Amino acid sequence: MDNKKVVLGVTGGIAAYKAAELIRALIKRGAQVRVIMTKSAKEFISPLTLQTLSQNQVYTDMFVPAEKYEMAHITLAEFADAFVIAPATANIIGKIASGIGDDLLSTTIMAQEKPTLICPAMNDKMLANPIVQENISKLKKLGYVVMESAQGELACKTSGKGRLPEIADIIEEIEALLTPKDLKSKRILITAGPTEEPLDPVRFITNLSSGKMGYALAIEAHRRGAEVILISGPTNLPLPPVEKAIKVRTAKEMYKAVMDNYKKADVIIKAAAVADYSPKILAAEKIKKDKKILSLELKNNPDIIAEVGKNKGRRILVGFAMETQNLLDNARKKLKKKNMDLIVANNLREDGAGFRTDTNIITIIDRTGKTESLGKMTKIEAAGAILDRVKKIINGNKKRNNNG
Ligand code: CTP
């Protein structure tokens, strides 16, 4: 978000105090933040708090002498890369949906065409009110991004849907709002994480995959406007805001989920570290330690990407190669053998690459043999680099189709 300009509208609900945390998170990510507060928001949190955190004056009044604000509200509309209203009450949602501009926030929102995110927070009955729901649908149809409120305990001592979404989720939506949508209308299936292969009711074989690379791909693809289907093995990561998420445990379950869904996708990225083998026999009861040496017999699992490669048609297929030796040779062989369009190779022995880290060191190889080694970068940046290469192939295919 480096130097991105966010105008945050804060309206009068109890969640207004969470705007302070949101501003901190935005500033920490390098954004420039200007805050507009409604009259009732000031009842819940002081403008001075938000002024101090945003490092800028807070805009509250419509009718003030020109010299009071260093930027007029029309200029605020030009200044912004994106608008965010958090929390958004039923009142502001209703006003925007009905074209009412009777204070600084509602008139500023009306006088701008920037990407706008609305984060509703209110009592569950208010949110469920058909008029509020109709207003939300109207805003969505008009191109506003409206987040789902979270479920849980509400300030009015009831429990239900109406809480302000988690700050981390709002930040992710703002990242998406600020990212050019160059993968819009593309459907991308991504697999992530390890698989677990049970040998009895309490034990399983797995690997060190954390799912971070696959989840970074899902986050970045979503930011760039793609419709993402995420098929994930067991991980401890929060689910990214994807269109469809399918949680699986074993390689066999992942195989089925991929087979059921890949035909709908334009791009398939197999970042999962699928277990190659699973125990031949799954013991119904816990295996007891009554033997000196215990041998396990393993049978091989279906190779999911190879299966997709056989019938991929025009779909773009991207695989990974995790190696500890002969990285590029092995990766090139896997790309050919499994009919991939791109393979992303990384060496598990390199510091800052592979499982569990937040960074990766990748080499991307295409079908022509072109090999690009990228330096150490965050997994989100690596995901961006992979999606850039996917985009190039999409553009190349489009050109070829247009020419012939
Ligand atoms: N893969 C898969 N299904 C499997 C095994 C692997 O879809 N049963 C995919 C992985 O998601 C990855 C690619 O195949 O995109 C390469 O995985 P990797 O583990 O590096 O290679 P393997 O083909 O399993 O070969 P080996 O373990 O012998 O290196």
XYZ file of C-alpha atoms and ligand atoms in Angstrom:
433
model
C 0.000 0.000 0.000
C 3.058 2.222 -0.226
C 1.854 5.820 -0.617
C -1.612 4.721 -1.649
C -4.195 7.301 -0.637
C -7.136 6.035 1.354
C -10.030 8.217 2.495
C -11.738 6.540 5.436
C -15.309 7.448 6.339
C -16.250 6.679 9.942
C -19.937 6.629 10.878
C -21.715 6.459 14.218
C -21.846 2.932 15.508
C -20.178 1.312 18.500
C -17.585 -0.250 16.155
C -16.340 3.304 15.405
C -13.573 2.709 17.959
C -12.185 -0.002 15.669
C -11.497 2.698 13.049
C -8.467 3.589 15.200
C -7.029 0.111 14.706
C -7.832 0.182 10.998
C -6.014 3.512 10.561
C -2.953 2.135 12.388
C -2.900 -0.921 10.155
C -3.157 1.243 7.018
C -0.391 3.617 8.150
C 1.805 0.640 9.041
C 1.446 -0.574 5.467
C 2.577 2.774 4.093
C -0.813 4.209 3.097
C -1.705 7.904 3.393
C -4.976 8.191 5.288
C -7.516 11.041 5.485
C -10.509 10.589 7.742
C -14.047 11.934 7.402
C -16.241 11.500 10.494
C -19.994 11.948 10.690
C -21.562 13.895 13.540
C -22.671 10.728 15.326
C -19.259 9.048 14.865
C -17.853 11.827 17.062
C -20.121 10.614 19.857
C -18.315 7.273 19.828
C -14.678 8.234 19.262
C -12.827 11.516 19.423
C -11.595 13.172 16.211
C -8.325 13.843 18.048
C -7.651 10.095 18.326
C -8.158 9.572 14.608
C -6.234 12.735 13.762
C -3.250 11.569 15.818
C -3.270 8.084 14.295
C -3.822 9.224 10.704
C -1.233 12.014 11.083
C -3.660 14.362 9.349
C -6.525 16.602 10.274
C -9.892 14.928 10.458
C -12.746 16.242 8.318
C -16.045 16.538 10.126
C -17.988 19.569 8.909
C -19.560 20.502 5.652
C -19.893 24.232 6.213
C -16.565 25.585 7.376
C -14.473 28.539 6.214
C -12.253 27.532 3.288
C -9.060 28.113 5.289
C -9.995 25.626 8.022
C -9.310 22.555 5.939
C -6.147 22.244 3.895
C -8.179 20.242 1.381
C -11.804 20.815 0.378
C -14.095 17.817 0.194
C -14.142 17.891 -3.610
C -10.333 17.773 -3.520
C -10.556 14.839 -1.096
C -12.448 12.970 -3.811
C -9.638 13.654 -6.272
C -6.923 12.838 -3.724
C -8.230 9.349 -2.934
C -7.101 6.146 -4.652
C -9.886 4.419 -2.729
C -12.695 5.190 -0.300
C -13.503 2.986 2.668
C -16.452 3.384 5.031
C -15.841 1.451 8.253
C -17.957 1.045 10.210
C -20.859 1.774 7.860
C -24.225 2.205 9.579
C -27.614 1.418 8.033
C -28.015 5.188 7.791
C -25.010 5.873 5.523
C -25.814 2.786 3.429
C -29.373 4.068 2.991
C -28.177 7.569 2.147
C -25.719 6.429 -0.523
C -28.289 4.038 -2.005
C -30.897 6.815 -2.173
C -28.675 9.622 -3.390
C -28.948 11.685 -0.221
C -26.081 14.046 0.484
C -26.717 15.924 3.715
C -23.293 15.920 5.366
C -19.626 15.881 4.422
C -19.278 12.091 4.118
C -22.422 11.475 2.075
C -21.733 14.374 -0.307
C -18.070 13.387 -0.745
C -19.041 9.788 -1.540
C -21.600 11.079 -4.037
C -19.054 13.320 -5.727
C -16.478 10.614 -6.507
C -16.004 7.573 -8.748
C -13.092 5.859 -7.006
C -13.181 2.208 -5.873
C -15.250 2.231 -2.687
C -15.440 -0.360 0.072
C -18.292 -0.442 2.551
C -17.958 -2.403 5.797
C -21.405 -2.617 7.442
C -21.628 -2.962 11.220
C -24.932 -2.858 13.062
C -27.419 -4.810 15.134
C -28.307 -8.155 13.507
C -32.011 -7.306 13.116
C -31.142 -3.997 11.465
C -28.800 -5.770 9.055
C -31.440 -8.385 8.254
C -34.059 -5.673 7.627
C -35.225 -6.081 3.999
C -34.784 -2.363 3.319
C -31.136 -2.469 4.459
C -30.604 -5.656 2.431
C -32.172 -4.034 -0.627
C -29.904 -1.002 -0.196
C -26.834 -3.271 0.076
C -27.852 -5.162 -3.092
C -28.330 -1.855 -4.884
C -24.865 -0.663 -3.858
C -23.291 -3.929 -5.011
C -25.052 -3.636 -8.382
C -23.688 -0.104 -8.708
C -20.118 -1.362 -8.247
C -19.510 -0.623 -4.565
C -17.698 -3.437 -2.776
C -19.726 -4.344 0.293
C -18.126 -6.717 2.802
C -20.118 -9.319 4.684
C -20.516 -8.400 8.335
C -19.026 -10.893 10.759
C -20.976 -13.236 12.988
C -20.605 -13.119 16.772
C -21.331 -11.194 19.913
C -22.889 -7.768 19.322
C -22.674 -4.660 21.499
C -26.393 -4.874 22.292
C -25.693 -8.131 24.191
C -27.164 -10.349 21.507
C -25.280 -12.583 19.165
C -25.726 -12.632 15.417
C -24.487 -11.275 12.115
C -23.635 -7.592 12.212
C -20.135 -7.215 13.630
C -17.557 -5.153 11.770
C -15.420 -7.598 9.713
C -11.988 -8.352 11.223
C -9.438 -5.577 10.601
C -7.139 -8.036 8.757
C -10.004 -8.930 6.407
C -10.803 -5.242 5.779
C -7.112 -4.587 5.025
C -7.119 -7.477 2.554
C -10.206 -6.054 0.807
C -8.511 -2.639 0.615
C -5.416 -4.297 -0.936
C -7.763 -5.881 -3.480
C -9.490 -2.540 -4.090
C -6.141 -0.908 -4.864
C -4.885 -3.658 -7.196
C -5.519 -3.388 -10.964
C -7.917 -6.128 -12.047
C -5.852 -7.669 -14.839
C -7.161 -11.197 -14.176
C -10.832 -10.228 -14.143
C -13.168 -12.880 -15.576
C -10.485 -15.576 -15.226
C -11.255 -18.525 -13.028
C -8.205 -19.933 -11.262
C -8.122 -23.194 -9.332
C -5.349 -23.312 -6.736
C -4.325 -26.232 -4.524
C -2.425 -25.544 -1.327
C -0.984 -27.113 1.787
C 0.035 -30.641 2.640
C -2.136 -33.740 2.623
C -2.486 -36.114 5.569
C -2.540 -39.862 5.022
C -3.953 -41.631 8.095
C -2.595 -44.970 9.293
C -4.892 -45.357 12.283
C -7.464 -43.145 14.038
C -4.775 -40.997 15.711
C -1.764 -41.015 13.377
C -0.983 -39.866 9.876
C 1.866 -39.277 7.428
C 2.329 -35.736 6.180
C 5.010 -33.233 5.130
C 6.229 -29.800 6.199
C 4.061 -27.735 3.856
C 2.327 -24.834 5.636
C 0.155 -23.804 2.688
C 1.663 -20.291 2.646
C 2.658 -20.316 -1.042
C -0.736 -21.584 -2.235
C -2.610 -19.156 0.012
C -0.433 -16.270 -1.219
C -1.393 -17.245 -4.780
C -5.081 -17.291 -3.809
C -4.803 -13.862 -2.127
C -2.948 -12.300 -5.062
C -5.243 -13.845 -7.699
C -8.267 -12.506 -5.776
C -6.676 -9.058 -5.541
C -6.184 -9.076 -9.311
C -9.841 -9.804 -9.907
C -9.749 -13.546 -10.633
C -12.459 -15.877 -9.406
C -10.552 -18.280 -7.169
C -11.357 -21.865 -6.259
C -9.021 -22.855 -3.420
C -8.598 -26.542 -2.608
C -6.609 -26.787 0.583
C -5.124 -29.525 2.682
C -4.965 -29.007 6.477
C -3.301 -25.680 7.382
C -3.461 -23.180 10.232
C -3.927 -20.215 7.905
C -7.052 -18.027 7.768
C -9.024 -18.588 4.579
C -8.411 -15.872 1.976
C -11.477 -14.121 0.492
C -12.000 -16.578 -2.389
C -15.149 -17.476 -4.324
C -15.015 -21.124 -3.291
C -12.880 -22.906 -0.697
C -12.804 -26.680 -0.351
C -10.991 -28.185 2.619
C -9.625 -31.711 2.139
C -7.413 -34.013 4.149
C -5.971 -36.795 2.002
C -4.442 -36.908 -1.492
C -7.431 -38.971 -2.598
C -9.843 -36.268 -1.383
C -7.752 -33.586 -3.088
C -7.782 -35.638 -6.300
C -11.581 -35.828 -6.209
C -12.000 -32.117 -5.451
C -9.653 -31.166 -8.315
C -11.324 -33.568 -10.764
C -14.770 -32.187 -9.840
C -13.692 -28.578 -10.366
C -10.802 -28.157 -12.811
C -12.929 -28.193 -15.962
C -14.523 -24.896 -14.833
C -11.114 -23.230 -14.510
C -9.026 -21.285 -17.051
C -5.865 -21.726 -14.976
C -4.890 -24.522 -12.570
C -2.023 -23.949 -10.131
C -0.909 -26.945 -8.108
C 1.019 -25.544 -5.178
C -0.022 -28.337 -2.814
C 2.607 -30.707 -1.474
C 0.645 -33.875 -2.143
C 1.781 -37.000 -0.321
C 3.040 -39.430 -2.946
C 2.169 -42.458 -0.813
C -0.430 -43.441 1.740
C -0.630 -46.442 4.106
C -1.955 -49.501 2.294
C -4.089 -50.430 5.275
C -5.907 -47.971 7.493
C -6.099 -49.610 10.917
C -9.578 -49.342 12.416
C -8.136 -49.084 15.948
C -5.031 -47.405 17.341
C -1.926 -49.455 16.479
C -0.405 -50.796 19.733
C 3.327 -50.862 20.413
C 3.576 -54.622 20.723
C 6.174 -55.204 17.983
C 9.901 -54.529 18.026
C 9.958 -53.487 14.394
C 6.872 -52.203 12.705
C 6.796 -52.086 8.918
C 4.332 -49.949 7.076
C 3.300 -50.825 3.595
C 2.540 -47.808 1.430
C 0.679 -47.544 -1.853
C 1.117 -44.695 -4.281
C -1.462 -41.925 -4.525
C -2.939 -40.588 -7.743
C -0.719 -37.947 -9.366
C -3.285 -35.156 -9.556
C -1.442 -32.750 -11.817
C -0.471 -35.532 -14.243
C -4.162 -36.493 -14.521
C -5.143 -32.882 -15.207
C -2.270 -32.605 -17.718
C -3.756 -35.470 -19.783
C -7.032 -33.593 -20.378
C -6.142 -29.978 -19.838
C -7.248 -28.704 -23.257
C -6.599 -24.945 -23.451
C -6.330 -24.557 -19.710
C -3.049 -23.233 -18.358
C -1.425 -25.682 -15.971
C 1.172 -24.556 -13.436
C 3.034 -26.957 -11.153
C 5.697 -26.726 -8.510
C 8.890 -28.698 -8.086
C 10.309 -28.947 -4.608
C 13.751 -30.422 -4.774
C 16.816 -30.971 -2.656
C 19.119 -31.721 -5.629
C 19.318 -31.203 -9.439
C 16.630 -28.530 -9.167
C 16.389 -27.381 -12.778
C 16.869 -30.795 -14.413
C 14.192 -32.367 -12.247
C 11.848 -29.428 -12.759
C 12.202 -29.553 -16.570
C 11.498 -33.290 -16.542
C 8.366 -32.795 -14.400
C 7.090 -29.992 -16.658
C 7.326 -32.251 -19.773
C 6.125 -35.434 -18.143
C 3.035 -33.844 -16.588
C 2.216 -31.551 -19.566
C 2.496 -28.302 -17.580
C 2.733 -24.821 -19.108
C 4.885 -23.468 -16.306
C 6.791 -25.012 -13.445
C 7.923 -23.125 -10.375
C 11.040 -24.685 -8.936
C 12.512 -24.121 -5.511
C 15.371 -25.665 -3.640
C 14.397 -26.775 -0.159
C 18.005 -26.520 0.982
C 18.198 -22.768 0.294
C 17.723 -20.384 3.203
C 14.504 -18.388 2.792
C 12.956 -20.843 0.322
C 10.412 -23.620 0.555
C 8.114 -24.709 3.345
C 6.900 -22.609 6.281
C 8.880 -19.443 5.486
C 7.212 -16.174 4.469
C 9.717 -15.809 1.636
C 10.632 -17.935 -1.344
C 13.382 -18.158 -3.958
C 11.839 -19.414 -7.164
C 12.836 -20.237 -10.699
C 10.074 -20.225 -13.302
C 10.458 -22.433 -16.381
C 8.094 -22.424 -19.365
C 7.433 -24.943 -22.146
C 10.029 -23.379 -24.438
C 12.669 -23.962 -21.764
C 12.916 -20.257 -20.870
C 14.219 -20.167 -17.313
C 13.907 -17.167 -15.012
C 15.553 -17.232 -11.596
C 14.108 -14.667 -9.220
C 15.792 -13.520 -6.037
C 14.460 -13.922 -2.523
C 11.025 -12.301 -2.181
C 7.898 -12.565 -0.057
C 5.496 -15.312 -1.014
C 2.952 -12.643 -2.033
C 5.562 -11.138 -4.396
C 6.444 -14.605 -5.708
C 2.720 -15.211 -6.296
C 2.582 -11.928 -8.244
C 5.542 -12.988 -10.397
C 3.928 -16.373 -11.157
C 0.590 -14.730 -12.060
C 2.444 -12.246 -14.326
C 3.824 -15.217 -16.304
C 0.347 -16.807 -16.418
C -1.043 -13.494 -17.729
C 1.603 -13.463 -20.486
C 0.520 -16.931 -21.634
C -3.159 -15.841 -21.575
C -2.297 -12.770 -23.694
C -0.207 -14.892 -26.089
C -3.069 -17.373 -26.540
C -5.526 -14.509 -27.133
C -3.285 -12.999 -29.830
C -2.885 -16.390 -31.514
C -6.679 -16.902 -31.511
C -7.283 -13.437 -32.942
C -4.758 -14.049 -35.730
C -6.024 -17.363 -36.737
N 1.614 -33.447 -7.502
C 0.319 -33.860 -7.653
N -0.062 -35.084 -7.183
C 0.820 -35.896 -6.567
C 2.161 -35.468 -6.392
C 2.513 -34.228 -6.874
O -0.494 -33.123 -8.219
N 0.414 -37.080 -6.123
C 2.005 -32.126 -8.052
C 2.445 -31.120 -7.006
O 1.337 -30.345 -6.553
C 3.417 -30.275 -7.787
C 4.012 -31.227 -8.803
O 3.121 -32.339 -8.854
O 2.801 -29.229 -8.509
C 5.386 -31.737 -8.465
O 5.396 -32.256 -7.158
P 6.728 -32.844 -6.514
O 6.395 -33.384 -5.156
O 7.832 -31.846 -6.638
O 7.099 -33.992 -7.521
P 6.628 -35.460 -7.722
O 5.985 -35.545 -9.068
O 5.798 -35.933 -6.572
O 8.013 -36.209 -7.821
P 9.113 -36.518 -6.676
O 8.360 -36.541 -5.354
O 9.645 -37.841 -7.082
O 10.111 -35.417 -6.755
